Coordinates of C-alpha atoms in Angstrom, one line a residue:
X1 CA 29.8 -25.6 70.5
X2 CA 27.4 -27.8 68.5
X3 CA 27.7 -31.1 68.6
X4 CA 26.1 -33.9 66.9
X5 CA 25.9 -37.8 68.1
X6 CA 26.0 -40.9 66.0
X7 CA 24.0 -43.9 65.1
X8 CA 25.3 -46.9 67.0
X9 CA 27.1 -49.6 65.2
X10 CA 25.4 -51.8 62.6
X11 CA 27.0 -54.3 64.5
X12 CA 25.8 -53.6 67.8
X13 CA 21.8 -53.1 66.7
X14 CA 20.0 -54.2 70.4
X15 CA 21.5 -50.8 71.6
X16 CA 19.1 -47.5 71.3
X17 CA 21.8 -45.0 70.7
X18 CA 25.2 -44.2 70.9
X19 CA 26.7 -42.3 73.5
X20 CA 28.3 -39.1 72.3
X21 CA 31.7 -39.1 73.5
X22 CA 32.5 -35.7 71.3
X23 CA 35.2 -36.7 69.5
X24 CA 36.9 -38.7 72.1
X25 CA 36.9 -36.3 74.6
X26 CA 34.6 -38.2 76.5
X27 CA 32.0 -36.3 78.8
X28 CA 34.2 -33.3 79.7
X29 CA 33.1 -31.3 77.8
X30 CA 29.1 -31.4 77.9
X31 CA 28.8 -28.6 80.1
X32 CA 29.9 -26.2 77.1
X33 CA 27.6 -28.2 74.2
X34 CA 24.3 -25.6 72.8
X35 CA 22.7 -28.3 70.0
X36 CA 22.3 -32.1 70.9
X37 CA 21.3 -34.4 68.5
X38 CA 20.6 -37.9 69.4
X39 CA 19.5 -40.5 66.9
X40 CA 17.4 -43.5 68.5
X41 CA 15.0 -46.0 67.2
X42 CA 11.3 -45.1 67.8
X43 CA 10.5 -48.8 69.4
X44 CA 13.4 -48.4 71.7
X45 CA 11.9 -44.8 73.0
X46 CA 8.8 -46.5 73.7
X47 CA 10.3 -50.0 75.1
X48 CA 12.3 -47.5 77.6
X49 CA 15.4 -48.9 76.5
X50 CA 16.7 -45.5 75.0
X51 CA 15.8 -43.7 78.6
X52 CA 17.9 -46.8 80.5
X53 CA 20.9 -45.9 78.3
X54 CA 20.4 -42.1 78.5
X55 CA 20.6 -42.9 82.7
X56 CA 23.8 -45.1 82.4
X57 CA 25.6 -42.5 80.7
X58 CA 24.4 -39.3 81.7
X59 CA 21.8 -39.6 85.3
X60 CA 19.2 -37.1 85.7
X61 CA 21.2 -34.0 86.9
X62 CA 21.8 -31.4 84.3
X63 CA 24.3 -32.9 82.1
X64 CA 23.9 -30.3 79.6
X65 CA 23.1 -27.0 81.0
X66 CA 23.9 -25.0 78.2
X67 CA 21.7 -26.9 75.5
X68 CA 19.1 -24.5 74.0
X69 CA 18.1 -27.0 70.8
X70 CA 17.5 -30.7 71.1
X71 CA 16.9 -32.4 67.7
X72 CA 15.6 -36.5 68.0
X73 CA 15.7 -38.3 64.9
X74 CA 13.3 -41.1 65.5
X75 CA 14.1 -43.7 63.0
X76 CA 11.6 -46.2 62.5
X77 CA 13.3 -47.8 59.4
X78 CA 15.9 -50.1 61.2
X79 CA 13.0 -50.6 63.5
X80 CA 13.1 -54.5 64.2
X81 CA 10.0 -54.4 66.6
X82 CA 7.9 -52.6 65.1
X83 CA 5.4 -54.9 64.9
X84 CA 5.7 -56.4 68.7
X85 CA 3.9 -53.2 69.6
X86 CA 1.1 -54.2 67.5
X87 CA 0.9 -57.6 68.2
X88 CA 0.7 -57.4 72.4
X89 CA -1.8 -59.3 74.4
X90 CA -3.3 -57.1 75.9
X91 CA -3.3 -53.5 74.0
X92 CA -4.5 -51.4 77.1
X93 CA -1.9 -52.3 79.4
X94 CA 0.4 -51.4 76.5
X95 CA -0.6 -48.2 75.7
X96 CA -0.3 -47.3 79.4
X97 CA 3.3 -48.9 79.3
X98 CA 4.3 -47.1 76.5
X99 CA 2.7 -43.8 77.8
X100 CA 4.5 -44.2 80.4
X101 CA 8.1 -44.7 79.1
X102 CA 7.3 -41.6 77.0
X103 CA 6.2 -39.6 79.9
X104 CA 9.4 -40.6 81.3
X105 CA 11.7 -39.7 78.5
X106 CA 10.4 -36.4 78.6
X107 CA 10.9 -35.4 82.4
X108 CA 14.2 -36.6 81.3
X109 CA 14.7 -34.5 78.9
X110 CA 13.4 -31.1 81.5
X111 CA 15.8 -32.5 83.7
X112 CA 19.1 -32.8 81.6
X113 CA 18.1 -30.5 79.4
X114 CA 17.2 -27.6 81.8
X115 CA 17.3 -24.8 79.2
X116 CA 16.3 -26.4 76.3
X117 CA 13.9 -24.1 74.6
X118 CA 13.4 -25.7 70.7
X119 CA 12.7 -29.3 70.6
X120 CA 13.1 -30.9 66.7
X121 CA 11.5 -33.8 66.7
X122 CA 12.1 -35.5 63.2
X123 CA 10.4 -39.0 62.0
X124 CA 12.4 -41.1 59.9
X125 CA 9.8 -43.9 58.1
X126 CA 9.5 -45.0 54.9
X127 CA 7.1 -47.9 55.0
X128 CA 3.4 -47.5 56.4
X129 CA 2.8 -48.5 60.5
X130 CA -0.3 -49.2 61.8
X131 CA -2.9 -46.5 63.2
X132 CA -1.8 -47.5 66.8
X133 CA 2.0 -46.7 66.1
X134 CA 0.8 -43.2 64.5
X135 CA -1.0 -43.0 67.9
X136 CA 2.1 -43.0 70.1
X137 CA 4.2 -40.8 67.9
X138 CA 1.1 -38.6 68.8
X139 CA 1.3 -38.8 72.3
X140 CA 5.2 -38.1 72.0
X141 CA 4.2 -35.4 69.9
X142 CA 2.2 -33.8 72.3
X143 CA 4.2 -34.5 75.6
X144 CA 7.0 -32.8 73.9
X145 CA 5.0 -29.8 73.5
X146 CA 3.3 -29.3 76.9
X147 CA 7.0 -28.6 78.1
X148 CA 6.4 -25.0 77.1
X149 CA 9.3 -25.1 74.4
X150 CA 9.6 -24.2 70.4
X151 CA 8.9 -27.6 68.9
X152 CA 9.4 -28.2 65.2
X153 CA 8.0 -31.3 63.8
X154 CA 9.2 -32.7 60.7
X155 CA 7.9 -36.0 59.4
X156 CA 9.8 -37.6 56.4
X157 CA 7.8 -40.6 56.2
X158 CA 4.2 -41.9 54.8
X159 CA 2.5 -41.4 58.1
X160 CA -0.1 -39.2 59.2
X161 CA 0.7 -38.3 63.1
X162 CA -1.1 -34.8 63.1
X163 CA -4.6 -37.6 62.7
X164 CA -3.6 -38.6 66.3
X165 CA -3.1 -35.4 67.9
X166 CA -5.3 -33.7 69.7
X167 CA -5.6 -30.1 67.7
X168 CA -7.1 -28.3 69.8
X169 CA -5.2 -28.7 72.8
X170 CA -2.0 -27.5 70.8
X171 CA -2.1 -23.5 71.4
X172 CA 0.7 -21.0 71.2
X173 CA 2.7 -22.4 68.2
X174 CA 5.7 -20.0 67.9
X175 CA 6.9 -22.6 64.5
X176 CA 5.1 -24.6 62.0
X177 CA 6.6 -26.6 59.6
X178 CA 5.1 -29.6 57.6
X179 CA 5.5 -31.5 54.8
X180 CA 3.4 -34.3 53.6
X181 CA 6.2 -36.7 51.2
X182 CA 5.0 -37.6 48.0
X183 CA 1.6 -39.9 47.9
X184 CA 0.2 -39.1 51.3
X185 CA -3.3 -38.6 51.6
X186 CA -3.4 -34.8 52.0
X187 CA -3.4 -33.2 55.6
X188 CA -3.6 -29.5 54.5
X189 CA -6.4 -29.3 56.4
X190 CA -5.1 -30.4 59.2
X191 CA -2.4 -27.7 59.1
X192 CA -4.6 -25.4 58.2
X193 CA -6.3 -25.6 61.6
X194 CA -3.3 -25.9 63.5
X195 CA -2.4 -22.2 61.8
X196 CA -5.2 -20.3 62.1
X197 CA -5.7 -21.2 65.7
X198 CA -2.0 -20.4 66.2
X199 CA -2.1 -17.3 64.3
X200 CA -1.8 -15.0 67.5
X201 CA 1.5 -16.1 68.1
X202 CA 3.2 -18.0 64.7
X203 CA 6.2 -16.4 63.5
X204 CA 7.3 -19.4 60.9
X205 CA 4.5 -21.4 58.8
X206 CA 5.7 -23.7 56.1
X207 CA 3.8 -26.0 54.3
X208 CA 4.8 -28.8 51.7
X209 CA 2.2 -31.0 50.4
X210 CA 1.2 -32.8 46.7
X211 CA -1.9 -30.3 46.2
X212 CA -3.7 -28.5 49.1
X213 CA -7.3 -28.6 49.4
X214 CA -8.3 -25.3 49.8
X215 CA -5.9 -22.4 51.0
X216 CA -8.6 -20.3 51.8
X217 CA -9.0 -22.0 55.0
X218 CA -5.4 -20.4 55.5
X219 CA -6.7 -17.4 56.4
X220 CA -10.6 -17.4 56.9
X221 CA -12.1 -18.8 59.9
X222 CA -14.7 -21.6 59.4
X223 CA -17.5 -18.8 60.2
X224 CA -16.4 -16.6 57.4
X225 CA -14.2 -14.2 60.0
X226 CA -10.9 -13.1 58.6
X227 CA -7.8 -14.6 60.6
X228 CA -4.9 -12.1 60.9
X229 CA -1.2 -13.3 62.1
X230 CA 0.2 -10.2 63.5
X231 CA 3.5 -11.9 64.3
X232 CA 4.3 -14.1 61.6
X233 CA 7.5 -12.8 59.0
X234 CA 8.0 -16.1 57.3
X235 CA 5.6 -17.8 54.5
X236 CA 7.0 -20.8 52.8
X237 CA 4.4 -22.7 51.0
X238 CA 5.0 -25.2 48.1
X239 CA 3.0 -27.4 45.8
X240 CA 4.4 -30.6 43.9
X241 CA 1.7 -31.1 41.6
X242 CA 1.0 -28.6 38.6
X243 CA -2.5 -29.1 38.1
X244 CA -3.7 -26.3 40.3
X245 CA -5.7 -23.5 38.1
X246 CA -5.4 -19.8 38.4
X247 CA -7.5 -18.7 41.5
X248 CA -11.0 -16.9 41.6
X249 CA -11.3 -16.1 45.3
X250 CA -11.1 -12.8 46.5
X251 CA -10.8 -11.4 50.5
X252 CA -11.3 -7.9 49.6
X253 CA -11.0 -6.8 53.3
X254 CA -8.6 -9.2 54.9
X255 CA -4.8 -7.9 55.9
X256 CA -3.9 -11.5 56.9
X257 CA 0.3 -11.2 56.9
X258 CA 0.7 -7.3 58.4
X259 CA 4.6 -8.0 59.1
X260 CA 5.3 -10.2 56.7
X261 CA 9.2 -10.2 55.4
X262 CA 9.9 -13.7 53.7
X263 CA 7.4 -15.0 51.2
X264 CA 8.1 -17.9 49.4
X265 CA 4.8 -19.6 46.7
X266 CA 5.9 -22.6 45.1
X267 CA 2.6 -22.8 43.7
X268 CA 0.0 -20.9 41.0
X269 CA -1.1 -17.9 42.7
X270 CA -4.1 -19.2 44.6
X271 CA -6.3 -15.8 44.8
X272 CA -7.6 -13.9 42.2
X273 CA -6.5 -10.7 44.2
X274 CA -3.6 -9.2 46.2
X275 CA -4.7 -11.0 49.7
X276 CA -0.6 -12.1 50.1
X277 CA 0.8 -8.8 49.6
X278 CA -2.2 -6.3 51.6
X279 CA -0.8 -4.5 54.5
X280 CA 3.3 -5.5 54.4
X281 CA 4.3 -3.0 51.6
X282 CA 6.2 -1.1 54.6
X283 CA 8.1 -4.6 56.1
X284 CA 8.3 -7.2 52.6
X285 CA 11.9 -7.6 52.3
X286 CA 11.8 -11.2 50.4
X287 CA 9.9 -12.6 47.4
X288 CA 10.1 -15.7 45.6
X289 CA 7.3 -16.8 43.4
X290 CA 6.3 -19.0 40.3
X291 CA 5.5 -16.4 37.6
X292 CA 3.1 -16.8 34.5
X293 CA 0.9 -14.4 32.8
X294 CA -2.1 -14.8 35.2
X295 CA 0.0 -13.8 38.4
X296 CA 1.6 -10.9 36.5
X297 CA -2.1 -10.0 35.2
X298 CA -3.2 -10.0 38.8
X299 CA -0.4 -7.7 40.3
X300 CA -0.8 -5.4 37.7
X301 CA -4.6 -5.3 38.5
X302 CA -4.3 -4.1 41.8
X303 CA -0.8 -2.4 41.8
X304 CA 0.8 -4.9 44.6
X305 CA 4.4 -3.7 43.3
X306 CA 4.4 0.1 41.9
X307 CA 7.4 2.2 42.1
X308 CA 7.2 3.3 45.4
X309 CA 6.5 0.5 47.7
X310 CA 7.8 -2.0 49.3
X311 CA 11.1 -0.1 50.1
X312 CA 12.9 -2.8 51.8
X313 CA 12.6 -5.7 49.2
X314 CA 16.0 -6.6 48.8
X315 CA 15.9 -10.3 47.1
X316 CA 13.2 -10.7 44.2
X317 CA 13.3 -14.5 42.5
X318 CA 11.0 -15.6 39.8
X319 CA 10.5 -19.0 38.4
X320 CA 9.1 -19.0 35.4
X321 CA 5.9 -21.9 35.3
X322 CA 4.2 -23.0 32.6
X323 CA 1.1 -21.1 31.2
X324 CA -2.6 -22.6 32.8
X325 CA -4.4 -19.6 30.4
X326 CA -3.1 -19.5 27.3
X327 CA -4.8 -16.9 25.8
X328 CA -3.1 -14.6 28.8
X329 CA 0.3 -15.6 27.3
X330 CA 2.9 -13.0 27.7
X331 CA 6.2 -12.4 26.1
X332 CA 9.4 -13.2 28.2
X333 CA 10.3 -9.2 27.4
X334 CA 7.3 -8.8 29.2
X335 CA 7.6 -10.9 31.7
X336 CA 11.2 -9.8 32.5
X337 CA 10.5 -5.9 32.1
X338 CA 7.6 -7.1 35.5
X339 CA 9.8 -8.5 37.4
X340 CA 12.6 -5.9 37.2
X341 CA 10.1 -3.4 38.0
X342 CA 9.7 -5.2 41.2
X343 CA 11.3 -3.7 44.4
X344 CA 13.2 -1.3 41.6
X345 CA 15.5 -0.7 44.5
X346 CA 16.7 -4.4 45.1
X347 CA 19.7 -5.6 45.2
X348 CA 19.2 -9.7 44.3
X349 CA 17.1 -10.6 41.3
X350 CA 16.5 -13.6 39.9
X351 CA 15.1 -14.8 37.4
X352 CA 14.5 -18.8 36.2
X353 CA 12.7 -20.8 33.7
X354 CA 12.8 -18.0 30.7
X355 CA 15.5 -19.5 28.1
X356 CA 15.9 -16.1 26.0
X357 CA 18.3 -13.5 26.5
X358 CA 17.0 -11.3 24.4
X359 CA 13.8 -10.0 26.4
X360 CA 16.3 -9.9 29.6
X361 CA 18.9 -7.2 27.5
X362 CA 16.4 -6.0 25.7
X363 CA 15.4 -4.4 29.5
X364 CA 18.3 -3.6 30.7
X365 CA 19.2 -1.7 27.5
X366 CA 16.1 0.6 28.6
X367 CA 16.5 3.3 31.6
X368 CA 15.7 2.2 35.1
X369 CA 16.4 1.8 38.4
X370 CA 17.3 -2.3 37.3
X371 CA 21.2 -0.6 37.6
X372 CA 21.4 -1.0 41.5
X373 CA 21.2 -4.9 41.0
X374 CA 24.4 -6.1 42.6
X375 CA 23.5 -10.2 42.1
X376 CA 21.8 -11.3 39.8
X377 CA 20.6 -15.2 39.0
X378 CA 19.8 -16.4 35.7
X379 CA 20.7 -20.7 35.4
X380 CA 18.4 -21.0 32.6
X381 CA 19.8 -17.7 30.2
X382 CA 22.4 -18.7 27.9
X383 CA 24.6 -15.5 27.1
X384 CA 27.4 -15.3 24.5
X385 CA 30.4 -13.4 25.4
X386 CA 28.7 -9.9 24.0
X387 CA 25.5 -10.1 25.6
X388 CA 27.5 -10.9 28.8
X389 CA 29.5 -7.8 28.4
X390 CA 26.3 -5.5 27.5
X391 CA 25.0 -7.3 30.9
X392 CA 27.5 -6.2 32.6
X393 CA 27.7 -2.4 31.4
X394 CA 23.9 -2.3 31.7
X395 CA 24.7 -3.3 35.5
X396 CA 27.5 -1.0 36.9
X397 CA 27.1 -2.8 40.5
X398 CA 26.7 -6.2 39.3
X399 CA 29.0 -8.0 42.0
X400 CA 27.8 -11.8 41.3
X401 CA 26.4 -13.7 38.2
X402 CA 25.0 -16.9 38.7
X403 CA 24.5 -18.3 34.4
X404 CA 25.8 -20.8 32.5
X405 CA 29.3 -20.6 30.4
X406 CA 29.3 -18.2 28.0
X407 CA 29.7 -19.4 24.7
X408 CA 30.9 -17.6 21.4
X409 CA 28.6 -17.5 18.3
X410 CA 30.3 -15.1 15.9
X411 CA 33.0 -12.0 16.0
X412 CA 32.7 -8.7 15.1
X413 CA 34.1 -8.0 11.6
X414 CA 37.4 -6.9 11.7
X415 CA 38.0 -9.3 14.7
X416 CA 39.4 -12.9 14.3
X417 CA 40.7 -15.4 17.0
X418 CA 44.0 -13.9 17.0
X419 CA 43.6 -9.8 17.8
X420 CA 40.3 -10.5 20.1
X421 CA 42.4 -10.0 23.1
X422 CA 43.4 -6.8 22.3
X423 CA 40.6 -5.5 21.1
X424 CA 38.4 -6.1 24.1
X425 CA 41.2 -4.3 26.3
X426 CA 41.1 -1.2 23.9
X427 CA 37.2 -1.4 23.4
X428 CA 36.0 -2.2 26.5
X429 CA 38.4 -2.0 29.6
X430 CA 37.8 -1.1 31.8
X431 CA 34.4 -1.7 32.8
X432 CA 32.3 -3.5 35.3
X433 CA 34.6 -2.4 37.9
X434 CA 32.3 -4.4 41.0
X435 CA 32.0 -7.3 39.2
X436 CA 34.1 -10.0 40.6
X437 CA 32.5 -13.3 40.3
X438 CA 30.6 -15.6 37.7
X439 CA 29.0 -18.7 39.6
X440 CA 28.6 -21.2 36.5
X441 CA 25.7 -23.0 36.5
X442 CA 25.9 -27.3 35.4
X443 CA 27.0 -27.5 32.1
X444 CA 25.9 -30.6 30.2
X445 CA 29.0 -33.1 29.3
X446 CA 31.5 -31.2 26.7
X447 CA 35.0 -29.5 26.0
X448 CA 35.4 -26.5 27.1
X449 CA 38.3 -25.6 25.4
X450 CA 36.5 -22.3 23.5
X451 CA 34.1 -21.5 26.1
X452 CA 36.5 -21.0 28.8
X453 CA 38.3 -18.3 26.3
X454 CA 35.0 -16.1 27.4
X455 CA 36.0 -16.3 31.1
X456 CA 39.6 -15.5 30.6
X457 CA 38.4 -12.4 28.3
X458 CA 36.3 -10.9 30.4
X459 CA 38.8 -11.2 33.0
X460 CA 40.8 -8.9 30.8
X461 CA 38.4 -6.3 30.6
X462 CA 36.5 -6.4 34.3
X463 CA 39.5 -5.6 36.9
X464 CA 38.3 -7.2 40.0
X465 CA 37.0 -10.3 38.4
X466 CA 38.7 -13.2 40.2
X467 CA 36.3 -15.6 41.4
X468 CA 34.8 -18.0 39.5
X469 CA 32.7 -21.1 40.7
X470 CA 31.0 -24.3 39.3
X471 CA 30.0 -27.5 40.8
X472 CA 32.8 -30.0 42.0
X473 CA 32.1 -32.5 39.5
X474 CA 33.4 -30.3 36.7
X475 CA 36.3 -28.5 38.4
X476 CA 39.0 -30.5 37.3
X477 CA 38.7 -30.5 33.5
X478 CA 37.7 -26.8 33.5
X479 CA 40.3 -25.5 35.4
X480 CA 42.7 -27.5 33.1
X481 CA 41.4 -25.8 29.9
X482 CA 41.5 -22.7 31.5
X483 CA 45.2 -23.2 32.1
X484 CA 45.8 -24.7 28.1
X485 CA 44.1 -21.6 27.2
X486 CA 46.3 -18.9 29.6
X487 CA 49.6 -20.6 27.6
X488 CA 48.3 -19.5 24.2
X489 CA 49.6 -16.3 22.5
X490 CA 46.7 -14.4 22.8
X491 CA 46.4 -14.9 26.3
X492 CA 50.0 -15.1 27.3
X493 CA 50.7 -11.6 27.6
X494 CA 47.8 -11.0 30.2
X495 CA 49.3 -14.4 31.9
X496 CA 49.9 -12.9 35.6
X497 CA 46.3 -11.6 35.8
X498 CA 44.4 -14.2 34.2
X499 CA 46.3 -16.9 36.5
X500 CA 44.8 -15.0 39.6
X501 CA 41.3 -17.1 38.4
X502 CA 43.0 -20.5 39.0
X503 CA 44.7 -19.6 42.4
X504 CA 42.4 -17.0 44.1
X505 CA 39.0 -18.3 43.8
X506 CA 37.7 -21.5 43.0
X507 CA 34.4 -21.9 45.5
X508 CA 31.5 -24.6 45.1
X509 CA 28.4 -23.7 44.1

């Protein structure tokens, strides 16, 4: 059971929470609840009024043995008194005060909470406190962690808490995930630190930020000594801003990921050599990168992806980014044909950000193991109903397509409007026998009277195809083309077939 509380009445804005009563079932049933979420203002937490209403309702006994993750949302935007805490007489006495009610809240939470074991702590700010606020987030911050748990904190706010904390005391980090929101002065450095004297025991790192600083502290030590993380299987970094040029540095002797299975680089490649990929050929099972000609030159270089390793990539997604060099430009045939020969074996691709269709069939059309691709994703390819149908026969266990509508441009000769039906059946069917569902990607404001004909042809042709799905906001006026266009006479003999696309499988996106 997971169960979520929720924010106390607007009405009612003096109280710190509100109770969850679980669907008015009142507190029978908090013996069975695993997640607890409690919402609570941070000036209340530190005023102790959140810990008076925690006792009222619940004591200190175990109220919920069973909870393994607590997640408090500290909300500092409704926060009427934030200011009092700056403006106190006496700031010492305070601080201890406020120390104190923290300390409190968290024996509370060992008490009630006896096998809690991941802590989310998430700040909810959008205007800037003072340095003394950011202080006792801090503290919190660090309390939380000295109870031995998983703690995850995630600050959606302009505030700098990690400034506060005391880095070095925080050892042992199983999780790290930060983001700085858009216009903070940058703390990569800050996380940075926190990794690498982590990196024994992190599993998860992600970090969000407008540029980083310098990612090399990432994974050298301030002395020059490599840093290795021998347990962490996730890397999720990403970069808002685009200015960041193609990287020079090279660590020709560190393996700093050894187990690594999820990579994910929203950014240009920082290195000017294969440092990301060196010693997780053997466990890699997810990639998704930015691609332009510089990162492809750089793989190619020093072989990061050749036809025999990596053997359990299973999901390869490229983004296509816009070229920093220029004169490295490569074509999107080019650029297509690299990725494809990525993980040969995997069974998701995708591949965003390249508008031609042509370099993308002009691939497939070529031998290769590209034919065990069962999903593929391409929102930015726009396919007409015969480059969809050589897709789909270069692809014999493509499952799932994720593109926009197919549109027609022109007909064989030979074939108008009226036989077109018939001869797709006698040309074509049937073929793509695992395909079974096109996930339509937002299609700008239009009828789509004509385009839907590609849907309902296809279906002809492709046996199993039953499922199609587009966002909500669109539903309604495609679905009612698609049934104009079942009733015509070209369609109206394959009527009880086609009409298993309106009832079977409409899904959201």
């Amino acid at each position: 059971m997971s169960i979520k509380t929720v924010r106390s009445p607007e009405t009612d804005s003096k109280k710190p929470i509100a109770c969850p009563h679980y669907l008015g079932l009142g507190h029978s049933w908090d013996h069975l609840v695993k997640d607890l979420d409690i919402f609570a203002k941070e000036s209340d937490i530190y005023s102790g009024a959140t810990l008076k209403t925690l006792y009222q309702d619940y004591g200190d006994d175990s109220a919920f043995p069973l909870v393994h993750k607590f997640t408090l949302y500290l909300d500092s935007y409704h926060d009427d008194d934030s200011e009092s805490l700056e403006d106190s007489e006496d700031s010492v006495d305070s601080d201890d005060a406020i120390h104190a009610n923290i300390g409190a809240f968290v024996c509370w939470v060992k008490q009630v909470l006896p096998k809690v074991d991941e802590i989310w702590l998430i700040l909810d700010s959008y205007f800037d406190l003072h340095d003394h606020h950011d202080h006792h987030c801090s503290y919190f911050l660090s309390k939380l962690y000295k109870l031995g748990t998983r703690v995850v904190y995630r600050c959606v706010s302009t505030r700098d808490v990690l400034a506060g904390l005391c880095l070095d005391e925080i050892r042992n980090l199983a999780s790290l995930d930060f983001r700085d929101e858009p216009g903070r002065s940058n703390s990569s450095e800050q996380c940075a630190q926190l990794a690498r004297q982590n990196a024994q025991t992190l599993q998860f790192l992600s970090l969000v930020s407008d540029q980083f600083s310098d990612l090399t502290s990432l994974i050298q030590n301030p002395d020059g000594s490599n840093v290795v993380y021998p347990c962490l299987y996730a890397l999720r970094m990403r970069e808002r801003s685009l200015d960041r040029q193609p990287g020079q540095v090279t660590f020709p002797d560190a393996v700093p990921f050894p187990i690594l299975r999820r990579l994910s680089l929203r950014l240009q490649y920082p290195f000017g050599d294969d440092t990301f990929f060196r010693g997780n050929s053997a466990t890699l099972e997810i990639v998704a990168m930015r691609m332009d000609s510089f990162t492809v030159s750089i793989f190619c270089q020093f072989s990061v992806f050749s036809p025999t390793s990596h053997p359990k990539l299973r999901c390869v997604k490229w983004k296509e980014r816009k070229e920093v060099v220029p004169d490295s430009f490569a074509t999107n045939e080019e650029k297509t044909r690299f990725v494809l020969s990525i993980g040969p074996r995997a069974p998701v691709r995708e591949i965003s950000g390249i508008s031609s269709s042509d370099g993308l069939l002009s691939v497939l059309s070529l031998p290769g193991d590209h034919t065990s691709i069962q999903v593929l994703l391409i929102p930015t390819i726009d396919l007409d109903l015969w480059q969809a149908i050589s897709l789909i026969k270069a692809l014999p266990l493509l499952s799932d397509l994720h593109a926009p509508l197919p549109i027609f441009e022109s007909l064989p000769n030979g074939v108008t409007w009226f036989n077109i039906s018939e001869h797709l059946v006698s040309t074509y069917a049937p073929m793509g026998r695992r395909f079974r569902c096109w996930h339509l990607e937002l299609c700008s404001a239009r009828s789509f009277t004509v385009d839907v004909w590609c849907v309902l042809l296809l279906a002809l042709i492709c046996p199993n195809f039953d499922y199609v799905s587009n966002h909500p906001s669109q539903r309604e006026s495609f679905i009612e083309d698609l049934e104009r266009a079942i009733d015509l006479d070209r369609f109206r003999p394959y009527a009880p077939r086609l009409r298993r696309l309106l009832f079977k499988g409409w899904r959201d996106c």
